[in-house]
Amino acid sequence: DIQMTQSPSSLSASVGDRVTITCRASQSISSYLNWYQQKPGKAPKLLIYAASSLQSGVPSRFSGSGSGTDFTLTISSLQPEDFATYYCQQSYSTPPAITFGQGTRLEIK
Amino acid sequence: QVQLQESGPGLVKPSGTLSLTCAVSGGSISSSNWWSWVRQPPGKGLEWIGEIYHSGSTNYNPSLKSRVTISVDKSKNQFSLKLSSVTAADTAVYYCARGNYLVGAIRAFDIWGQGTMVTVSS
């Protein structure tokens, strides 16, 4: 199985801050990496797909980068509605065995 | 637009079988997408359970494969999950989701159901 490790596990930041979350795969996954945002009691929401493509309707302050084993999600200027938990997810395995990172909880400082 | 809605019992007895259905509305389950189940134990992260294509092809999480069956009913535009021999560790919110090919062979879960809580308890 391909393991996905996110860092940090939790993060405190202030409105207006630039924030970066990292996701590392246990083996190369090319660009088969997606990012989701989840708020309490809600289903996850797709933010970034294929490592760097912004999902329709997602604010441009969200961006993704990376390929191979190391990936980042960046929020350029935190807004109050961005405080949530973020997950990375890979779909590279053959046969498909989709795995998620353990999540990064972004809290208000 | 496509919407997903999970349904099924909220309480299952230990050693029993958990059964859930995901109804697809606003689109066809026979589109070129995979249809997945994902679960989330209380206070924990997301775990992919498995997926199905409208042809009936399936892929399962290796850690759950021996207990999971996912099936599709094209006439009802829905797909279903059965998880056997459940224990308290299977208590979770269960989501259905659409795996869409957004770039080449890379797919992502772009549409999710609202989730349904299933508790395993006697």
mmCIF file of C-alpha atoms in Angstrom:
data_model
loop_
_atom_site.group_PDB
_atom_site.id
_atom_site.type_symbol
_atom_site.label_atom_id
_atom_site.label_comp_id
_atom_site.label_asym_id
_atom_site.label_seq_id
_atom_site.Cartn_x
_atom_site.Cartn_y
_atom_site.Cartn_z
ATOM 1 C CA ASP A 1 0.000 0.000 0.000
ATOM 2 C CA ILE A 2 1.064 3.563 -0.618
ATOM 3 C CA GLN A 3 1.168 5.489 2.651
ATOM 4 C CA MET A 4 0.424 9.202 2.742
ATOM 5 C CA THR A 5 1.913 11.291 5.546
ATOM 6 C CA GLN A 6 0.817 14.859 6.172
ATOM 7 C CA SER A 7 2.620 17.465 8.202
ATOM 8 C CA PRO A 8 1.923 19.104 10.443
ATOM 9 C CA SER A 9 -0.968 17.195 12.033
ATOM 10 C CA SER A 10 -2.303 20.445 13.422
ATOM 11 C CA LEU A 11 -1.553 24.074 12.836
ATOM 12 C CA SER A 12 -2.591 27.351 14.436
ATOM 13 C CA ALA A 13 -2.672 30.436 12.257
ATOM 14 C CA SER A 14 -4.293 33.845 12.004
ATOM 15 C CA VAL A 15 -6.551 35.390 9.417
ATOM 16 C CA GLY A 16 -4.383 36.761 6.615
ATOM 17 C CA ASP A 17 -1.513 34.317 7.206
ATOM 18 C CA ARG A 18 0.066 32.259 4.440
ATOM 19 C CA VAL A 19 -0.157 28.580 5.314
ATOM 20 C CA THR A 20 1.503 25.527 3.786
ATOM 21 C CA ILE A 21 0.574 21.892 4.424
ATOM 22 C CA THR A 22 2.813 19.088 3.233
ATOM 23 C CA CYS A 23 1.907 15.585 2.050
ATOM 24 C CA ARG A 24 4.517 12.900 1.399
ATOM 25 C CA ALA A 25 3.888 9.605 -0.381
ATOM 26 C CA SER A 26 5.778 6.421 0.515
ATOM 27 C CA GLN A 27 6.584 5.946 -3.185
ATOM 28 C CA SER A 28 6.279 8.018 -6.322
ATOM 29 C CA ILE A 29 2.696 8.771 -7.319
ATOM 30 C CA SER A 30 3.407 11.146 -10.204
ATOM 31 C CA SER A 31 0.660 13.789 -9.963
ATOM 32 C CA TYR A 32 -2.077 11.452 -8.722
ATOM 33 C CA LEU A 33 -2.681 13.631 -5.675
ATOM 34 C CA ASN A 34 -5.827 15.436 -4.567
ATOM 35 C CA TRP A 35 -6.580 17.766 -1.649
ATOM 36 C CA TYR A 36 -9.837 18.049 0.301
ATOM 37 C CA GLN A 37 -11.208 20.389 2.940
ATOM 38 C CA GLN A 38 -13.555 19.098 5.618
ATOM 39 C CA LYS A 39 -15.522 21.140 8.126
ATOM 40 C CA PRO A 40 -17.102 19.603 11.233
ATOM 41 C CA GLY A 41 -20.207 17.560 10.462
ATOM 42 C CA LYS A 42 -19.785 17.997 6.720
ATOM 43 C CA ALA A 43 -18.587 15.866 3.839
ATOM 44 C CA PRO A 44 -15.134 16.573 2.434
ATOM 45 C CA LYS A 45 -14.894 19.084 -0.409
ATOM 46 C CA LEU A 46 -12.481 18.746 -3.311
ATOM 47 C CA LEU A 47 -10.054 21.688 -3.524
ATOM 48 C CA ILE A 48 -7.176 20.608 -5.743
ATOM 49 C CA TYR A 49 -6.874 17.662 -8.130
ATOM 50 C CA ALA A 50 -3.929 16.258 -10.045
ATOM 51 C CA ALA A 51 -1.586 17.994 -7.578
ATOM 52 C CA SER A 52 -2.050 21.532 -8.889
ATOM 53 C CA SER A 53 -5.404 21.985 -10.653
ATOM 54 C CA LEU A 54 -7.956 24.137 -8.859
ATOM 55 C CA GLN A 55 -11.428 22.618 -8.666
ATOM 56 C CA SER A 56 -14.187 24.785 -10.121
ATOM 57 C CA GLY A 57 -15.583 27.260 -7.620
ATOM 58 C CA VAL A 58 -12.642 27.035 -5.207
ATOM 59 C CA PRO A 59 -11.062 30.415 -4.347
ATOM 60 C CA SER A 60 -7.739 31.181 -6.008
ATOM 61 C CA ARG A 61 -6.026 31.634 -2.647
ATOM 62 C CA PHE A 62 -5.767 27.831 -2.604
ATOM 63 C CA SER A 63 -2.961 26.306 -4.641
ATOM 64 C CA GLY A 64 -1.185 22.987 -4.894
ATOM 65 C CA SER A 65 2.212 21.899 -6.105
ATOM 66 C CA GLY A 66 4.522 18.924 -6.262
ATOM 67 C CA SER A 67 4.984 15.626 -8.046
ATOM 68 C CA GLY A 68 6.543 12.279 -7.293
ATOM 69 C CA THR A 69 6.546 11.934 -3.516
ATOM 70 C CA ASP A 70 6.321 15.479 -2.127
ATOM 71 C CA PHE A 71 3.327 17.769 -2.377
ATOM 72 C CA THR A 72 2.121 20.996 -0.801
ATOM 73 C CA LEU A 73 -1.163 22.771 -0.331
ATOM 74 C CA THR A 74 -0.834 26.515 0.164
ATOM 75 C CA ILE A 75 -3.434 29.011 1.307
ATOM 76 C CA SER A 76 -2.090 32.433 0.404
ATOM 77 C CA SER A 77 -4.164 34.531 2.809
ATOM 78 C CA LEU A 78 -6.252 32.695 5.377
ATOM 79 C CA GLN A 79 -9.899 33.603 5.613
ATOM 80 C CA PRO A 80 -12.187 32.769 8.560
ATOM 81 C CA GLU A 81 -13.973 30.090 6.519
ATOM 82 C CA ASP A 82 -10.684 28.253 5.844
ATOM 83 C CA PHE A 83 -10.353 26.908 9.362
ATOM 84 C CA ALA A 84 -11.014 23.220 8.810
ATOM 85 C CA THR A 85 -9.244 19.878 8.403
ATOM 86 C CA TYR A 86 -7.359 19.184 5.183
ATOM 87 C CA TYR A 87 -6.648 15.774 3.659
ATOM 88 C CA CYS A 88 -4.458 14.648 0.817
ATOM 89 C CA GLN A 89 -5.407 11.538 -1.177
ATOM 90 C CA GLN A 90 -3.646 9.421 -3.783
ATOM 91 C CA SER A 91 -5.143 7.278 -6.523
ATOM 92 C CA TYR A 92 -1.961 6.020 -8.199
ATOM 93 C CA SER A 93 -1.919 2.428 -6.984
ATOM 94 C CA THR A 94 -2.558 -0.432 -9.423
ATOM 95 C CA PRO A 95 -4.959 -2.061 -8.824
ATOM 96 C CA PRO A 96 -6.512 1.018 -7.303
ATOM 97 C CA ALA A 97 -6.096 1.213 -3.538
ATOM 98 C CA ILE A 98 -6.946 4.776 -2.696
ATOM 99 C CA THR A 99 -5.412 6.174 0.477
ATOM 100 C CA PHE A 100 -5.750 9.411 2.405
ATOM 101 C CA GLY A 101 -3.323 11.267 4.583
ATOM 102 C CA GLN A 102 -4.150 11.420 8.271
ATOM 103 C CA GLY A 103 -5.349 15.010 8.016
ATOM 104 C CA THR A 104 -4.127 18.434 9.086
ATOM 105 C CA ARG A 105 -6.324 20.405 11.428
ATOM 106 C CA LEU A 106 -6.038 24.146 10.834
ATOM 107 C CA GLU A 107 -7.103 26.164 13.858
ATOM 108 C CA ILE A 108 -7.465 29.826 14.654
ATOM 109 C CA LYS A 109 -4.608 31.315 16.650
ATOM 110 C CA GLN B 1 -26.256 18.649 -10.944
ATOM 111 C CA VAL B 2 -25.416 15.196 -9.651
ATOM 112 C CA GLN B 3 -26.318 14.526 -6.038
ATOM 113 C CA LEU B 4 -25.698 11.494 -3.842
ATOM 114 C CA GLN B 5 -27.781 10.346 -0.900
ATOM 115 C CA GLU B 6 -26.884 7.544 1.494
ATOM 116 C CA SER B 7 -29.540 5.480 3.261
ATOM 117 C CA GLY B 8 -29.646 2.509 5.559
ATOM 118 C CA PRO B 9 -29.878 1.419 9.201
ATOM 119 C CA GLY B 10 -28.104 3.598 11.717
ATOM 120 C CA LEU B 11 -27.571 0.733 14.153
ATOM 121 C CA VAL B 12 -26.109 -2.693 13.421
ATOM 122 C CA LYS B 13 -25.435 -5.502 15.879
ATOM 123 C CA PRO B 14 -21.924 -6.898 16.329
ATOM 124 C CA SER B 15 -21.162 -9.783 13.950
ATOM 125 C CA GLY B 16 -23.977 -8.598 11.702
ATOM 126 C CA THR B 17 -23.869 -7.101 8.241
ATOM 127 C CA LEU B 18 -23.910 -3.380 7.557
ATOM 128 C CA SER B 19 -25.922 -2.504 4.446
ATOM 129 C CA LEU B 20 -26.089 0.939 2.865
ATOM 130 C CA THR B 21 -27.357 2.316 -0.416
ATOM 131 C CA CYS B 22 -26.326 5.437 -2.302
ATOM 132 C CA ALA B 23 -28.916 6.927 -4.639
ATOM 133 C CA VAL B 24 -27.585 8.951 -7.569
ATOM 134 C CA SER B 25 -29.785 11.808 -8.809
ATOM 135 C CA GLY B 26 -29.301 14.423 -11.494
ATOM 136 C CA GLY B 27 -27.128 12.116 -13.566
ATOM 137 C CA SER B 28 -26.601 8.531 -14.637
ATOM 138 C CA ILE B 29 -24.686 5.925 -12.706
ATOM 139 C CA SER B 30 -23.663 4.603 -16.118
ATOM 140 C CA SER B 31 -21.488 7.651 -16.775
ATOM 141 C CA SER B 32 -17.709 7.238 -16.996
ATOM 142 C CA ASN B 33 -17.114 7.482 -13.255
ATOM 143 C CA TRP B 34 -16.255 5.167 -10.426
ATOM 144 C CA TRP B 35 -18.551 5.172 -7.403
ATOM 145 C CA SER B 36 -16.928 4.828 -3.997
ATOM 146 C CA TRP B 37 -17.627 4.319 -0.331
ATOM 147 C CA VAL B 38 -15.494 6.186 2.218
ATOM 148 C CA ARG B 39 -15.860 6.047 5.988
ATOM 149 C CA GLN B 40 -14.756 8.166 8.924
ATOM 150 C CA PRO B 41 -14.763 6.883 12.510
ATOM 151 C CA PRO B 42 -15.700 9.518 15.095
ATOM 152 C CA GLY B 43 -12.871 12.000 15.513
ATOM 153 C CA LYS B 44 -10.631 10.205 13.020
ATOM 154 C CA GLY B 45 -9.571 10.440 9.389
ATOM 155 C CA LEU B 46 -10.962 9.204 6.114
ATOM 156 C CA GLU B 47 -10.719 5.582 4.957
ATOM 157 C CA TRP B 48 -11.552 4.428 1.446
ATOM 158 C CA ILE B 49 -13.609 1.226 1.459
ATOM 159 C CA GLY B 50 -13.962 0.441 -2.219
ATOM 160 C CA GLU B 51 -15.468 1.400 -5.552
ATOM 161 C CA ILE B 52 -17.568 0.126 -8.425
ATOM 162 C CA TYR B 53 -17.987 0.947 -12.108
ATOM 163 C CA HIS B 54 -21.355 0.666 -13.805
ATOM 164 C CA SER B 55 -20.101 -2.477 -15.558
ATOM 165 C CA GLY B 56 -19.851 -4.128 -12.157
ATOM 166 C CA SER B 57 -16.057 -3.987 -11.903
ATOM 167 C CA THR B 58 -14.913 -3.405 -8.335
ATOM 168 C CA ASN B 59 -11.807 -2.457 -6.370
ATOM 169 C CA TYR B 60 -11.591 -2.840 -2.607
ATOM 170 C CA ASN B 61 -9.365 -1.657 0.205
ATOM 171 C CA PRO B 62 -7.102 -4.661 0.875
ATOM 172 C CA SER B 63 -7.629 -4.288 4.629
ATOM 173 C CA LEU B 64 -11.407 -4.700 4.243
ATOM 174 C CA LYS B 65 -11.625 -6.833 1.111
ATOM 175 C CA SER B 66 -12.630 -10.059 2.846
ATOM 176 C CA ARG B 67 -15.692 -8.404 4.376
ATOM 177 C CA VAL B 68 -16.834 -5.950 1.688
ATOM 178 C CA THR B 69 -19.190 -6.279 -1.244
ATOM 179 C CA ILE B 70 -20.150 -3.316 -3.417
ATOM 180 C CA SER B 71 -22.841 -3.741 -6.044
ATOM 181 C CA VAL B 72 -24.639 -1.559 -8.582
ATOM 182 C CA ASP B 73 -28.289 -1.406 -9.637
ATOM 183 C CA LYS B 74 -28.464 0.529 -12.876
ATOM 184 C CA SER B 75 -32.262 0.258 -13.067
ATOM 185 C CA LYS B 76 -32.519 2.190 -9.797
ATOM 186 C CA ASN B 77 -29.482 4.416 -10.456
ATOM 187 C CA GLN B 78 -27.888 3.422 -7.165
ATOM 188 C CA PHE B 79 -25.049 1.435 -5.684
ATOM 189 C CA SER B 80 -24.758 -0.407 -2.408
ATOM 190 C CA LEU B 81 -22.316 -1.444 0.294
ATOM 191 C CA LYS B 82 -22.355 -4.569 2.409
ATOM 192 C CA LEU B 83 -19.830 -4.997 5.206
ATOM 193 C CA SER B 84 -20.000 -8.286 7.059
ATOM 194 C CA SER B 85 -18.887 -9.426 10.507
ATOM 195 C CA VAL B 86 -18.955 -5.900 11.870
ATOM 196 C CA THR B 87 -17.451 -4.875 15.199
ATOM 197 C CA ALA B 88 -17.395 -1.632 17.150
ATOM 198 C CA ALA B 89 -14.382 -0.613 15.055
ATOM 199 C CA ASP B 90 -16.720 -0.281 12.069
ATOM 200 C CA THR B 91 -18.686 2.490 13.776
ATOM 201 C CA ALA B 92 -18.290 5.498 11.515
ATOM 202 C CA VAL B 93 -19.887 8.024 9.233
ATOM 203 C CA TYR B 94 -20.173 6.357 5.837
ATOM 204 C CA TYR B 95 -19.992 8.510 2.724
ATOM 205 C CA CYS B 96 -20.616 7.664 -0.898
ATOM 206 C CA ALA B 97 -18.655 9.653 -3.454
ATOM 207 C CA ARG B 98 -18.149 9.993 -7.193
ATOM 208 C CA GLY B 99 -14.669 9.346 -8.547
ATOM 209 C CA ASN B 100 -14.432 11.559 -11.605
ATOM 210 C CA TYR B 101 -11.662 11.556 -14.219
ATOM 211 C CA LEU B 102 -10.761 15.238 -14.100
ATOM 212 C CA VAL B 103 -7.332 14.983 -15.759
ATOM 213 C CA GLY B 104 -6.392 11.986 -17.878
ATOM 214 C CA ALA B 105 -6.339 8.894 -15.696
ATOM 215 C CA ILE B 106 -6.335 10.921 -12.478
ATOM 216 C CA ARG B 107 -9.645 10.809 -10.700
ATOM 217 C CA ALA B 108 -10.835 12.645 -7.643
ATOM 218 C CA PHE B 109 -13.897 12.549 -5.434
ATOM 219 C CA ASP B 110 -15.707 15.610 -6.729
ATOM 220 C CA ILE B 111 -19.194 14.850 -5.400
ATOM 221 C CA TRP B 112 -20.011 13.433 -1.981
ATOM 222 C CA GLY B 113 -23.148 12.407 -0.182
ATOM 223 C CA GLN B 114 -23.909 14.061 3.141
ATOM 224 C CA GLY B 115 -22.862 10.926 5.037
ATOM 225 C CA THR B 116 -24.753 8.585 7.323
ATOM 226 C CA MET B 117 -23.710 7.557 10.831
ATOM 227 C CA VAL B 118 -23.652 3.832 11.496
ATOM 228 C CA THR B 119 -23.149 2.548 15.017
ATOM 229 C CA VAL B 120 -22.235 -1.043 15.764
ATOM 230 C CA SER B 121 -23.668 -1.965 19.136
ATOM 231 C CA SER B 122 -25.838 -4.594 20.770
#
